[in-house]
Short mmCIF file of C-alpha atoms in Angstrom, two decimals:
data_model
loop_
_atom_site.label_atom_id
_atom_site.label_comp_id
_atom_site.label_asym_id
_atom_site.label_seq_id
_atom_site.Cartn_x
_atom_site.Cartn_y
_atom_site.Cartn_z
CA GLY A 1 -10.19 1.41 35.31
CA ILE A 2 -12.90 -1.01 34.20
CA ASP A 3 -14.81 -0.21 31.03
CA LYS A 4 -17.09 -2.00 28.61
CA VAL A 5 -16.41 -2.63 24.92
CA TYR A 6 -18.49 -4.50 22.36
CA LEU A 7 -17.10 -7.47 20.48
CA CYS A 8 -18.52 -8.99 17.31
CA ARG A 9 -19.11 -12.68 17.96
CA GLY A 10 -21.15 -14.75 15.54
CA GLY A 11 -22.46 -11.61 13.83
CA LYS A 12 -23.86 -10.19 17.07
CA ALA A 13 -22.69 -7.49 19.49
CA GLU A 14 -21.47 -8.86 22.80
CA PRO A 15 -20.54 -6.50 25.66
CA VAL A 16 -17.32 -7.38 27.51
CA GLU A 17 -15.75 -5.70 30.53
CA ILE A 18 -12.10 -4.76 30.11
CA THR A 19 -9.45 -3.43 32.46
CA LYS A 20 -7.45 -0.56 31.01
CA GLY A 21 -3.82 0.28 31.77
CA LEU A 22 -1.75 3.05 30.25
CA ARG A 23 -3.34 5.47 27.81
CA THR A 24 -2.00 7.91 25.23
CA ASP A 25 -3.81 10.20 22.80
CA ALA A 26 -3.89 7.40 20.20
CA GLN A 27 -3.76 4.13 22.17
CA VAL A 28 -5.20 2.37 25.20
CA GLN A 29 -3.50 -0.57 26.89
CA VAL A 30 -5.96 -3.37 27.71
CA LEU A 31 -4.78 -5.48 30.63
CA ARG A 32 -7.73 -7.86 30.90
CA GLY A 33 -10.87 -8.82 29.00
CA LEU A 34 -9.74 -9.24 25.38
CA ASN A 35 -8.18 -12.18 23.56
CA VAL A 36 -6.04 -12.34 20.44
CA GLY A 37 -8.37 -12.42 17.44
CA ASP A 38 -11.31 -10.65 19.11
CA THR A 39 -13.10 -8.19 16.83
CA VAL A 40 -13.73 -4.98 18.78
CA ILE A 41 -16.54 -2.78 17.48
CA THR A 42 -15.19 0.77 17.19
CA SER A 43 -18.02 2.79 15.64
CA GLY A 44 -21.71 3.09 16.31
CA THR A 45 -21.24 1.82 19.85
CA MET A 46 -23.60 4.34 21.46
CA GLN A 47 -26.57 2.70 19.69
CA LEU A 48 -25.51 -0.92 20.29
CA ARG A 49 -27.43 -3.40 22.43
CA ALA A 50 -26.28 -6.85 23.55
CA GLY A 51 -27.22 -9.44 20.94
CA GLN A 52 -27.85 -6.87 18.19
CA ALA A 53 -26.89 -8.07 14.70
CA VAL A 54 -23.78 -6.34 13.36
CA THR A 55 -21.78 -6.35 10.13
CA VAL A 56 -18.00 -6.03 10.25
CA THR A 57 -16.42 -3.85 7.58
CA VAL A 58 -12.78 -3.15 6.78
CA ASN A 59 -12.18 -0.02 4.70
CA GLY A 60 -15.85 -0.08 3.66
CA LYS A 61 -15.82 -3.74 2.62
CA ARG A 62 -17.96 -6.30 4.46
CA LYS A 63 -15.99 -9.02 6.21
CA THR A 64 -17.43 -12.54 5.92
CA GLU A 65 -17.32 -15.27 8.57
CA ASN A 66 -14.25 -16.85 6.94
CA GLY A 67 -12.27 -13.58 7.15
CA LYS A 68 -12.54 -12.64 3.47
CA LEU A 69 -13.65 -9.19 2.30
CA GLU A 70 -16.42 -8.65 -0.25
CA THR A 71 -15.40 -6.25 -3.00
CA GLY A 72 -18.97 -5.19 -3.79
CA ASN A 73 -19.07 -7.10 -7.07
CA GLY A 74 -19.68 -10.49 -5.49
CA LYS A 75 -15.98 -11.40 -5.39
CA LEU A 76 -13.99 -12.03 -2.23
CA GLU A 77 -10.46 -11.00 -1.39
CA SER A 78 -8.22 -11.60 1.59
CA GLU A 79 -7.79 -8.83 4.14
CA ASN A 80 -4.16 -8.37 3.08
CA GLU A 81 -5.11 -7.66 -0.53
CA GLY A 82 -6.29 -4.32 -1.96
#
């Protein structure tokens, strides 16, 4: 079926229609609508509006535009570290 997900593009929420395929309890196959490297927003989506400013976090750490993670003490680390 066709559904809508929100992507983070340029620090803003952007709705995108996707076409789903097979589904299990833990995974959903996306046949159309996403590209490699897209950042899909997975929490807080009920309150999102198109164009709303969003902050991407990975394990509670804010992700910057260059893909680094802030550690909370002003330092940056790569996503593969800690």
